[in-house]
XYZ file of N, CA and C in Angstrom:
747
model
N 131.387 162.467 23.904
C 132.261 163.755 23.971
C 131.244 164.724 24.920
N 131.082 164.853 25.668
C 131.209 166.646 26.229
C 131.033 167.004 25.671
N 130.797 168.742 26.068
C 131.120 170.215 25.718
C 132.286 169.960 26.549
N 132.275 169.984 28.077
C 133.293 170.182 28.563
C 134.571 169.702 28.020
N 134.581 168.642 27.206
C 136.082 168.264 27.334
C 136.767 169.400 25.996
N 135.992 169.988 25.624
C 136.871 171.123 24.188
C 137.733 171.444 25.277
N 138.819 171.052 24.228
C 140.406 172.213 23.883
C 140.980 171.911 25.646
N 140.920 170.293 26.303
C 140.822 169.833 26.940
C 141.345 168.458 27.008
N 141.550 167.882 25.891
C 142.044 166.243 25.262
C 142.776 166.739 24.965
N 143.186 167.851 24.640
C 144.852 168.052 23.260
C 146.469 167.276 24.093
N 145.523 167.269 25.679
C 147.473 167.353 25.970
C 147.035 166.001 27.128
N 148.225 165.405 28.243
C 148.546 164.540 28.978
C 148.157 164.905 29.721
N 148.869 166.224 29.230
C 149.495 166.677 30.607
C 147.745 168.074 31.302
N 147.008 168.153 30.900
C 146.365 169.567 31.300
C 144.374 168.372 32.003
N 144.338 169.141 32.717
C 143.470 168.867 33.741
C 141.725 169.454 33.619
N 140.856 168.068 32.944
C 139.127 169.302 32.263
C 139.185 169.474 33.418
N 137.564 170.881 33.759
C 137.371 171.129 35.178
C 136.910 169.949 35.827
N 136.218 169.188 34.981
C 135.273 168.001 36.385
C 136.770 167.566 37.131
N 138.795 167.460 37.200
C 139.717 166.988 37.405
C 139.841 165.521 36.874
N 139.392 165.611 35.128
C 139.160 164.518 34.636
C 140.402 164.740 33.423
N 141.187 163.092 32.626
C 142.381 163.555 31.717
C 141.371 162.267 30.781
N 141.443 163.154 29.639
C 141.017 162.817 27.987
C 141.614 162.082 27.858
N 142.718 161.701 27.899
C 143.704 161.119 27.078
C 143.722 160.136 27.527
N 144.397 159.607 28.972
C 143.736 158.859 29.297
C 142.751 158.125 29.139
N 141.711 158.203 29.127
C 140.327 157.521 28.695
C 140.205 157.871 27.753
N 140.723 157.778 26.669
C 140.839 158.156 25.305
C 141.836 156.149 24.839
N 143.353 156.530 25.253
C 144.124 155.183 25.866
C 143.026 154.046 26.232
N 141.973 154.080 26.991
C 141.728 152.726 27.919
C 140.434 152.780 26.166
N 139.832 154.101 25.723
C 139.073 153.660 24.679
C 139.499 152.514 23.637
N 141.022 152.710 23.691
C 141.781 151.895 22.201
C 141.797 150.500 22.700
N 142.226 150.811 24.134
C 142.176 149.219 25.077
C 140.774 148.299 24.399
N 139.454 149.325 24.494
C 138.223 148.216 24.094
C 138.242 147.897 23.520
N 138.118 148.761 22.527
C 138.507 147.750 20.715
C 139.361 146.678 20.128
N 140.121 146.422 21.275
C 141.065 145.152 20.557
C 140.354 143.897 21.312
N 141.088 142.899 20.754
C 140.732 141.188 21.462
C 140.665 140.988 22.255
N 139.978 140.524 23.323
C 140.112 140.174 24.450
C 141.374 139.274 25.334
N 141.864 139.314 26.466
C 143.192 138.988 27.025
C 142.070 138.374 27.662
N 142.577 137.720 29.026
C 141.930 136.703 29.955
C 143.651 136.005 30.716
N 143.950 136.254 31.959
C 144.572 135.747 33.182
C 144.056 134.894 33.802
N 144.291 133.542 34.431
C 143.589 132.952 34.840
C 145.106 132.380 36.160
N 144.625 132.883 37.589
C 145.222 132.490 38.602
C 144.734 131.602 39.398
N 145.735 129.348 38.990
C 145.601 129.551 39.525
C 146.035 128.830 40.983
N 145.429 127.110 41.085
C 146.867 126.487 42.289
C 148.018 126.001 42.182
N 147.849 125.510 41.087
C 149.689 125.898 40.339
C 149.547 126.321 39.093
N 149.456 127.685 39.029
C 150.081 128.054 37.977
C 149.021 129.525 37.575
N 149.273 129.887 36.067
C 148.743 130.580 35.525
C 148.983 130.519 35.001
N 147.712 130.915 33.844
C 146.868 130.118 32.426
C 147.127 132.057 31.950
N 147.482 131.907 30.754
C 146.896 133.085 29.639
C 146.584 133.057 28.188
N 145.551 134.101 28.006
C 144.171 133.096 26.865
C 144.786 134.827 26.045
N 144.404 134.715 25.030
C 144.357 136.344 24.210
C 143.564 135.833 22.874
N 142.304 136.596 22.259
C 141.253 136.665 20.863
C 142.645 137.309 20.035
N 142.928 136.524 19.547
C 143.736 137.659 18.412
C 142.911 137.724 17.088
N 142.735 138.691 16.977
C 141.296 139.260 15.657
C 142.524 139.535 14.161
N 142.721 138.556 13.215
C 142.422 138.136 11.908
C 141.667 138.976 10.863
N 142.713 140.358 11.079
C 141.959 141.485 10.129
C 142.404 142.057 8.853
N 142.582 140.294 8.017
C 143.230 139.972 6.324
C 143.689 138.367 6.737
N 143.337 138.027 5.946
C 143.446 136.640 4.980
C 144.741 136.487 5.767
N 145.873 137.615 4.645
C 146.533 137.522 3.780
C 148.005 137.000 5.257
N 147.608 137.882 6.613
C 148.746 137.516 7.351
C 148.809 136.320 7.800
N 150.492 135.857 7.925
C 150.715 134.374 8.287
C 149.980 134.198 10.177
N 149.573 133.073 9.823
C 149.435 131.916 11.053
C 150.206 132.974 12.449
N 150.469 133.136 13.621
C 151.008 133.233 15.128
C 151.828 134.628 14.628
N 151.662 135.062 13.791
C 152.911 136.062 14.337
C 152.036 137.114 14.702
N 152.510 138.068 15.414
C 152.014 140.110 16.002
C 151.226 139.357 17.402
N 151.945 138.308 17.427
C 151.837 137.391 18.612
C 151.410 138.362 19.489
N 150.260 138.370 21.305
C 149.767 139.051 21.737
C 150.438 138.512 23.355
N 150.874 137.620 23.502
C 151.591 137.398 24.683
C 152.917 136.784 24.842
N 153.723 137.190 24.978
C 155.350 137.483 25.889
C 155.920 136.874 26.117
N 156.615 136.213 26.291
C 158.228 135.907 27.678
C 158.750 137.296 27.983
N 158.450 137.244 29.925
C 159.116 138.894 29.974
C 160.430 137.706 30.448
N 160.462 137.159 31.484
C 161.318 136.871 31.580
C 161.019 134.857 32.223
N 162.363 133.949 32.553
C 161.566 133.188 32.218
C 160.177 132.308 32.487
N 160.605 132.756 33.599
C 159.180 132.351 35.132
C 158.493 133.471 34.688
N 158.481 134.550 34.568
C 156.803 136.064 33.860
C 156.063 135.637 32.405
N 155.165 135.411 32.042
C 155.030 135.672 30.488
C 153.872 137.001 30.656
N 152.885 137.801 29.572
C 153.114 138.757 29.700
C 151.790 138.411 28.509
N 150.394 139.210 28.532
C 149.128 139.422 27.479
C 148.882 140.664 27.519
N 148.649 141.118 26.437
C 148.467 142.929 26.371
C 147.120 142.595 25.486
N 146.291 143.969 25.583
C 145.185 144.405 24.705
C 145.019 145.797 24.751
N 145.083 145.600 23.310
C 145.214 147.708 22.526
C 146.093 148.075 21.632
N 147.248 148.547 21.642
C 147.701 148.899 20.529
C 148.752 147.861 20.117
N 149.470 147.196 19.297
C 150.251 146.245 19.249
C 151.556 146.566 19.583
N 151.216 147.539 18.784
C 153.053 148.322 18.884
C 153.555 148.888 20.016
N 152.427 149.372 21.060
C 152.368 149.238 22.105
C 153.305 147.538 23.233
N 152.075 147.442 23.128
C 152.561 146.518 23.870
C 153.677 145.764 23.365
N 154.254 145.911 22.418
C 155.570 145.154 21.606
C 156.699 146.218 22.835
N 156.235 147.751 22.737
C 157.460 148.122 23.417
C 157.300 148.089 24.951
N 155.824 147.986 25.772
C 155.916 147.463 27.050
C 156.786 146.293 27.384
N 156.245 145.136 26.418
C 156.772 144.235 26.807
C 158.802 144.211 26.702
N 158.906 144.848 26.047
C 160.949 144.946 25.594
C 161.740 145.675 26.506
N 160.770 146.834 27.481
C 161.027 147.494 29.511
C 160.371 146.631 29.852
N 159.213 145.692 29.768
C 159.797 145.019 31.181
C 160.861 144.076 31.192
N 161.512 143.058 30.000
C 162.531 142.230 30.091
C 163.564 143.288 30.425
N 163.829 144.608 29.790
C 164.922 145.598 30.644
C 165.054 144.999 32.456
N 163.802 145.720 32.216
C 163.510 145.474 34.270
C 163.515 144.224 34.554
N 163.496 143.210 34.343
C 163.579 141.849 35.416
C 164.993 141.611 34.632
N 165.830 141.867 33.354
C 167.567 141.593 33.522
C 168.025 142.824 34.383
N 167.482 143.843 34.606
C 168.543 145.199 35.432
C 168.174 144.484 37.177
N 165.945 143.348 37.446
C 166.589 143.146 38.712
C 167.588 141.521 38.658
N 167.696 140.872 38.634
C 169.330 139.748 38.290
C 170.007 140.166 38.498
N 170.370 141.113 37.822
C 171.335 141.756 37.705
C 172.204 142.424 39.093
N 170.665 143.063 39.789
C 171.404 143.522 40.997
C 170.863 143.216 42.148
N 170.170 142.247 42.393
C 170.014 141.534 43.215
C 169.761 139.699 43.177
N 170.362 139.679 42.064
C 170.712 137.767 42.025
C 169.650 136.469 42.321
N 168.505 137.653 41.812
C 167.534 136.285 41.653
C 166.476 136.799 40.868
N 165.302 135.664 40.757
C 164.017 135.881 39.823
C 164.116 137.580 40.433
N 162.814 138.295 39.176
C 161.982 138.636 39.519
C 160.837 138.965 40.414
N 160.477 139.055 40.773
C 159.249 139.038 42.013
C 157.907 139.790 40.742
N 156.857 138.810 40.216
C 155.922 139.375 39.327
C 155.776 140.351 39.996
N 155.126 140.886 41.190
C 154.864 142.439 42.436
C 155.461 143.811 41.160
N 157.115 143.285 41.431
C 158.092 144.195 41.986
C 157.944 144.761 40.111
N 157.901 143.394 39.405
C 157.736 144.269 37.930
C 156.707 145.234 37.690
N 155.207 144.807 38.028
C 154.149 145.061 38.159
C 154.506 146.467 38.060
N 155.146 146.384 39.998
C 155.171 148.297 39.761
C 155.531 148.862 38.915
N 157.192 148.730 38.592
C 157.477 148.944 37.594
C 157.377 149.278 37.013
N 156.793 148.880 35.522
C 156.289 149.123 34.113
C 154.865 149.989 34.721
N 154.542 149.856 35.802
C 153.052 151.095 36.109
C 153.635 151.827 36.255
N 154.811 152.238 37.411
C 155.819 153.416 37.560
C 155.649 154.555 36.170
N 156.798 153.158 34.790
C 156.829 153.733 33.349
C 155.783 154.397 32.847
N 154.967 153.458 32.531
C 152.994 153.949 32.283
C 153.180 155.461 32.756
N 153.120 155.111 34.243
C 152.430 156.319 34.284
C 153.163 157.591 33.888
N 154.382 157.293 34.202
C 155.239 158.667 33.664
C 155.505 159.427 32.660
N 154.567 158.455 31.342
C 153.399 158.866 29.882
C 151.967 159.300 30.046
N 152.190 159.552 31.458
C 150.769 160.730 31.778
C 150.992 161.439 32.042
N 151.740 162.553 32.304
C 152.697 164.114 32.910
C 153.845 164.444 31.984
N 153.418 164.507 30.649
C 153.661 165.933 30.084
C 153.193 165.360 29.210
N 153.258 167.151 28.424
C 152.593 167.248 26.611
C 152.786 166.732 25.614
N 154.516 165.870 25.442
C 155.549 166.703 25.012
C 155.473 164.239 24.501
N 154.575 163.617 25.254
C 154.294 161.918 24.722
C 152.927 161.765 25.318
N 152.419 160.147 24.680
C 151.007 160.173 25.045
C 150.666 159.424 25.310
N 149.630 158.777 26.181
C 149.742 157.593 26.772
C 149.643 156.497 26.012
N 149.863 154.617 27.058
C 150.462 154.067 26.201
C 149.186 153.382 26.702
N 148.626 152.718 24.674
C 146.973 152.342 24.531
C 146.849 151.194 24.270
N 147.367 150.451 25.851
C 147.247 148.845 26.212
C 146.731 149.050 27.729
N 146.115 147.286 28.552
C 146.322 146.695 29.096
C 147.145 145.634 29.383
N 147.748 145.837 29.976
C 149.305 144.877 30.294
C 148.165 143.715 31.285
N 148.671 142.283 30.725
C 148.884 141.485 32.064
C 150.324 140.702 32.217
N 150.025 140.236 33.594
C 151.689 140.020 34.672
C 151.425 138.335 35.088
N 152.052 137.803 34.522
C 151.759 136.398 35.337
C 152.573 135.189 35.668
N 152.887 135.141 37.039
C 153.785 134.225 36.519
C 153.869 133.300 38.629
N 154.615 132.923 38.314
C 155.600 131.872 40.328
C 157.217 132.415 40.113
N 156.684 132.434 41.558
C 157.867 133.458 42.698
C 157.817 132.859 43.328
N 158.109 133.189 44.286
C 158.428 132.804 46.422
C 157.154 133.633 46.290
N 155.928 133.780 46.597
C 155.129 133.788 46.471
C 154.051 132.551 46.836
N 154.416 132.014 45.316
C 153.438 131.618 44.356
C 153.030 131.890 43.286
N 151.454 131.200 42.806
C 151.176 131.915 42.029
C 150.767 133.551 41.518
N 150.980 134.318 40.350
C 151.004 135.681 40.472
C 150.106 136.800 39.844
N 149.480 137.239 39.920
C 148.894 137.953 38.274
C 148.399 139.383 38.349
N 148.724 140.267 37.719
C 148.299 142.082 37.856
C 148.115 142.494 36.531
N 147.259 143.115 36.043
C 147.078 144.283 35.294
C 147.689 145.567 35.980
N 148.048 145.795 34.543
C 148.630 147.756 34.494
C 148.014 148.071 33.239
N 147.246 148.978 34.223
C 145.797 149.631 32.968
C 146.842 150.893 32.253
N 146.354 151.900 31.658
C 147.196 153.273 30.831
C 147.429 153.826 31.150
N 146.724 154.282 32.545
C 147.000 155.487 33.727
C 147.857 154.725 34.621
N 149.004 154.189 34.773
C 149.646 153.543 35.171
C 149.348 153.131 36.675
N 148.528 152.630 37.244
C 147.704 151.805 38.188
C 148.248 150.747 38.077
N 148.206 149.088 38.635
C 148.396 148.442 38.995
C 147.246 147.182 40.233
N 146.827 146.269 40.117
C 146.330 145.654 40.916
C 146.162 144.167 40.301
N 146.930 143.311 41.226
C 146.279 142.125 41.614
C 144.736 141.259 41.817
N 145.227 140.340 40.369
C 143.833 139.427 40.545
C 144.483 137.927 40.904
N 142.292 137.235 40.637
C 142.396 135.824 40.935
C 142.309 135.504 39.007
N 142.007 136.383 38.709
C 141.523 136.505 36.879
C 140.900 137.716 36.702
N 141.757 137.828 35.540
C 141.660 139.138 34.843
C 141.025 139.245 32.994
N 140.337 140.704 32.952
C 140.780 140.562 32.025
C 140.718 141.402 31.347
N 140.839 142.031 30.101
C 141.208 143.045 29.188
C 140.889 143.289 27.944
N 140.343 143.806 27.394
C 139.631 144.869 26.012
C 138.117 144.787 25.344
N 137.999 144.012 24.714
C 136.502 144.456 23.678
C 135.563 143.271 25.327
N 136.073 142.295 25.348
C 134.525 141.473 25.783
C 135.344 141.280 27.578
N 135.630 142.020 27.644
C 136.035 142.233 29.330
C 135.356 142.109 30.480
N 133.842 142.860 29.859
C 132.654 142.081 31.098
C 131.799 140.766 30.419
N 131.609 140.552 29.768
C 130.914 139.220 29.720
C 132.758 138.124 30.330
N 133.799 138.190 30.260
C 134.638 137.854 30.275
C 134.826 137.390 32.021
N 134.750 139.163 32.054
C 134.652 139.032 33.864
C 133.679 138.438 35.188
N 132.301 137.629 33.652
C 131.174 137.369 34.750
C 131.925 135.937 34.600
N 132.111 135.302 33.598
C 132.515 133.762 33.458
C 133.547 133.813 34.490
N 134.569 134.843 34.536
C 135.468 134.206 35.684
C 135.232 133.677 36.830
N 134.343 134.909 37.372
C 133.993 134.994 38.387
C 132.845 134.248 39.021
N 132.808 133.209 38.191
C 131.342 131.637 38.381
C 132.582 130.806 38.550
N 133.993 130.938 37.885
C 134.283 129.809 38.072
C 135.715 129.831 39.950
N 135.798 128.466 40.089
C 136.567 128.512 41.450
C 137.789 128.107 41.557
N 138.905 129.236 41.080
C 140.083 128.910 40.833
C 141.089 129.368 42.252
N 140.656 128.195 42.710
C 142.070 127.909 43.804
C 141.950 127.503 43.581
N 141.112 126.049 43.243
C 141.279 124.570 43.122
C 141.137 124.397 41.841
N 141.263 125.047 40.799
C 141.461 124.858 39.828
C 143.202 124.381 38.899
N 143.363 123.241 38.221
C 144.474 123.067 37.642
C 144.993 124.245 37.026
N 146.101 123.908 35.996
C 146.557 125.294 35.466
C 145.547 124.883 33.954
N 145.644 122.660 33.741
C 145.255 122.081 32.906
C 143.841 122.202 32.815
N 142.944 122.193 33.147
C 141.787 122.844 33.990
C 141.162 124.407 33.740
N 142.453 125.290 33.773
C 142.439 126.343 33.539
C 141.974 126.506 31.582
N 143.436 125.619 31.470
C 143.556 126.406 29.690
C 141.816 126.003 28.898
N 141.581 124.993 29.515
C 140.031 124.747 28.725
C 139.295 125.868 29.214
N 139.223 125.900 30.288
C 138.384 127.860 30.953
C 138.296 128.312 30.481
N 139.609 128.642 29.777
C 140.425 130.228 29.426
C 139.249 129.841 27.633
N 140.131 128.882 27.158
C 139.701 128.917 25.760
C 138.027 129.027 25.720
N 137.265 128.261 26.585
C 135.972 128.603 26.611
C 135.625 129.705 26.918
N 136.344 130.041 27.705
C 135.469 131.993 27.435
C 136.370 132.744 26.683
N 137.044 132.745 25.718
C 137.241 133.116 24.587
C 136.761 133.229 23.494
N 136.097 131.835 23.558
C 134.872 130.931 22.723
C 133.634 131.960 22.313
N 133.859 132.469 23.762
C 132.377 132.786 24.457
C 132.122 134.584 23.708
N 133.399 134.951 24.305
C 133.159 136.817 23.826
C 133.915 136.488 23.122
N 134.201 135.901 21.664
C 133.784 136.503 20.362
C 132.882 135.701 20.154
N 132.046 135.650 20.346
C 130.824 135.231 19.828
C 129.902 136.153 19.132
N 130.315 138.051 20.134
C 129.508 138.904 19.389
C 130.096 139.345 18.488
N 131.763 138.835 17.906
C 131.775 140.046 16.193
C 131.867 139.021 15.800
N 131.422 137.618 15.340
C 131.586 135.931 14.040
C 132.172 137.164 13.314
N 132.429 138.361 12.929
C 132.341 139.053 11.356
C 133.414 138.993 10.556
N 134.880 138.587 12.145
C 135.653 138.957 12.276
C 136.381 136.883 12.498
N 137.394 136.997 12.521
C 137.760 135.336 12.223
C 139.553 135.793 13.619
N 139.649 134.821 13.749
C 140.594 135.280 14.900
C 141.370 133.862 15.546
N 142.506 134.466 16.229
C 143.499 133.033 16.190
C 143.667 133.405 18.252
N 143.126 131.851 18.733
C 143.436 131.697 20.207
C 145.060 131.493 20.218
N 145.461 132.846 21.590
C 146.437 132.489 21.973
C 146.575 132.188 23.494
N 147.206 130.818 23.730
C 147.301 130.270 24.927
C 149.246 130.132 25.006
N 148.689 130.985 26.555
C 149.857 129.836 27.525
C 149.737 129.517 28.571
N 150.301 129.568 29.796
C 151.259 128.624 30.918
C 152.571 129.160 31.844
N 152.148 129.137 32.771
C 153.878 128.558 33.455
C 153.429 127.969 34.792
N 153.234 127.258 35.091
C 153.726 126.974 36.611
C 154.818 125.231 36.696
N 153.434 124.202 37.610
C 154.040 122.405 37.699
C 154.448 121.985 36.126
N 153.254 122.239 35.383
C 153.574 121.859 34.009
C 154.484 121.947 33.539
N 154.936 123.184 34.151
C 156.303 123.384 33.007
C 157.240 124.016 33.415
N 157.637 123.972 34.716
C 158.725 123.044 35.200
C 159.349 124.774 35.569
N 158.183 125.684 36.088
C 158.116 126.863 36.175
C 158.463 127.319 35.586
N 158.148 127.001 33.812
C 158.728 128.808 32.581
C 157.333 128.500 32.251
N 157.249 129.960 31.951
C 156.196 130.511 30.631
C 156.620 129.925 29.840
N 155.397 128.784 29.405
C 155.542 128.533 27.343
C 154.353 128.778 26.986
N 154.857 128.076 25.593
C 153.017 128.386 24.799
C 152.424 126.497 25.642
N 151.024 126.612 24.745
C 150.284 125.292 26.252
C 150.359 124.093 24.206
N 151.607 123.417 24.720
C 151.700 122.531 24.016
C 150.270 121.978 23.274
N 151.193 121.713 21.263
C 149.671 122.183 20.835
C 148.736 121.317 20.321
N 149.511 119.730 20.801
C 147.641 118.890 21.166
C 146.577 119.587 22.209
N 147.262 119.677 23.507
C 146.545 120.860 24.336
C 145.814 121.811 23.728
N 146.100 122.635 22.799
C 146.234 123.491 22.321
C 144.631 123.279 21.762
N 145.457 122.099 20.553
C 143.741 121.342 19.778
C 143.036 120.785 20.798
N 142.771 120.398 21.670
C 141.657 119.544 22.519
C 141.228 120.548 23.199
N 142.393 121.515 23.789
C 141.044 123.762 24.539
C 140.100 124.432 23.631
N 141.203 124.252 22.188
C 140.371 125.079 21.145
C 138.936 124.167 20.970
N 138.675 122.951 20.805
C 137.824 121.796 20.233
C 136.937 122.209 21.169
N 137.259 121.876 22.574
C 136.228 122.229 23.796
C 135.282 123.549 23.681
N 136.809 124.394 24.030
C 135.820 126.417 23.020
C 134.221 125.521 22.329
N 134.843 125.116 21.373
C 133.877 125.382 20.413
C 132.977 124.784 20.431
N 132.649 123.580 20.985
C 131.640 122.574 21.992
C 130.859 123.010 22.560
N 131.512 124.089 24.008
C 130.008 124.511 24.820
C 129.636 125.564 24.446
N 130.060 126.431 23.423
C 129.540 128.193 22.242
C 128.573 126.814 21.735
N 128.710 126.440 21.020
C 127.218 125.547 20.347
C 126.581 125.206 21.526
N 126.894 124.628 21.876
C 125.616 124.406 23.760
C 125.122 124.875 23.742
N 125.906 126.070 24.182
C 125.070 127.029 24.000
C 124.162 127.707 23.389
N 124.269 128.190 22.571
C 123.387 128.299 21.258
C 122.289 127.793 21.015
N 122.617 125.968 20.765
C 121.019 125.151 21.127
C 120.127 125.379 22.414
N 121.030 125.535 23.783
C 120.249 126.032 24.611
C 119.481 127.497 24.579
């Protein structure tokens, strides 16, 4: 941080002379220090994959999951502070429930991302709160078909065909850009997602990680569900084999 930030990074409600809000930039840095999360929007659904770093061998496997179900047809993957991700997940479930009660219809993914974006942005306006240290990937199936959105710590959100957040986002984005996402099936996307997560983790071999996978689409009847165990095993195996082949080459 340059000297110009001195005194201007104590509150999210204070601009620096060059128009920056340092607390939001610090929140984005918290995301960059976390495991990678990706989302793939393909022709018949959406696939989520998360590199959940294991900081202790004493942790129970599959605990503290970074992929959550928001509504029956919507999933959420987060990168950043785990507690902030849980809070945003709970808020998103409340928004989805309120939409159902008001309109008697499932929540469109874009409407949910919009509401959460407004909520996150409110935490950048006041000195009594801090910005959320997460980036959130929302994906699901609605009347418009498969949808994928990312909400950033600033509250802005964008729609994507493929999205990556976290420590390995640059390499993951490069790999996603190589894929013809609109022509992939969800099962093919599961294999690609596992391969990408194993690839981006290669830079931090000193830490163990758990591969989390979930999907929503025709294969699941429009429901957001964890990937079946046998498919997860096969995807994890292919991801490791692809990484070994790259190392040989």
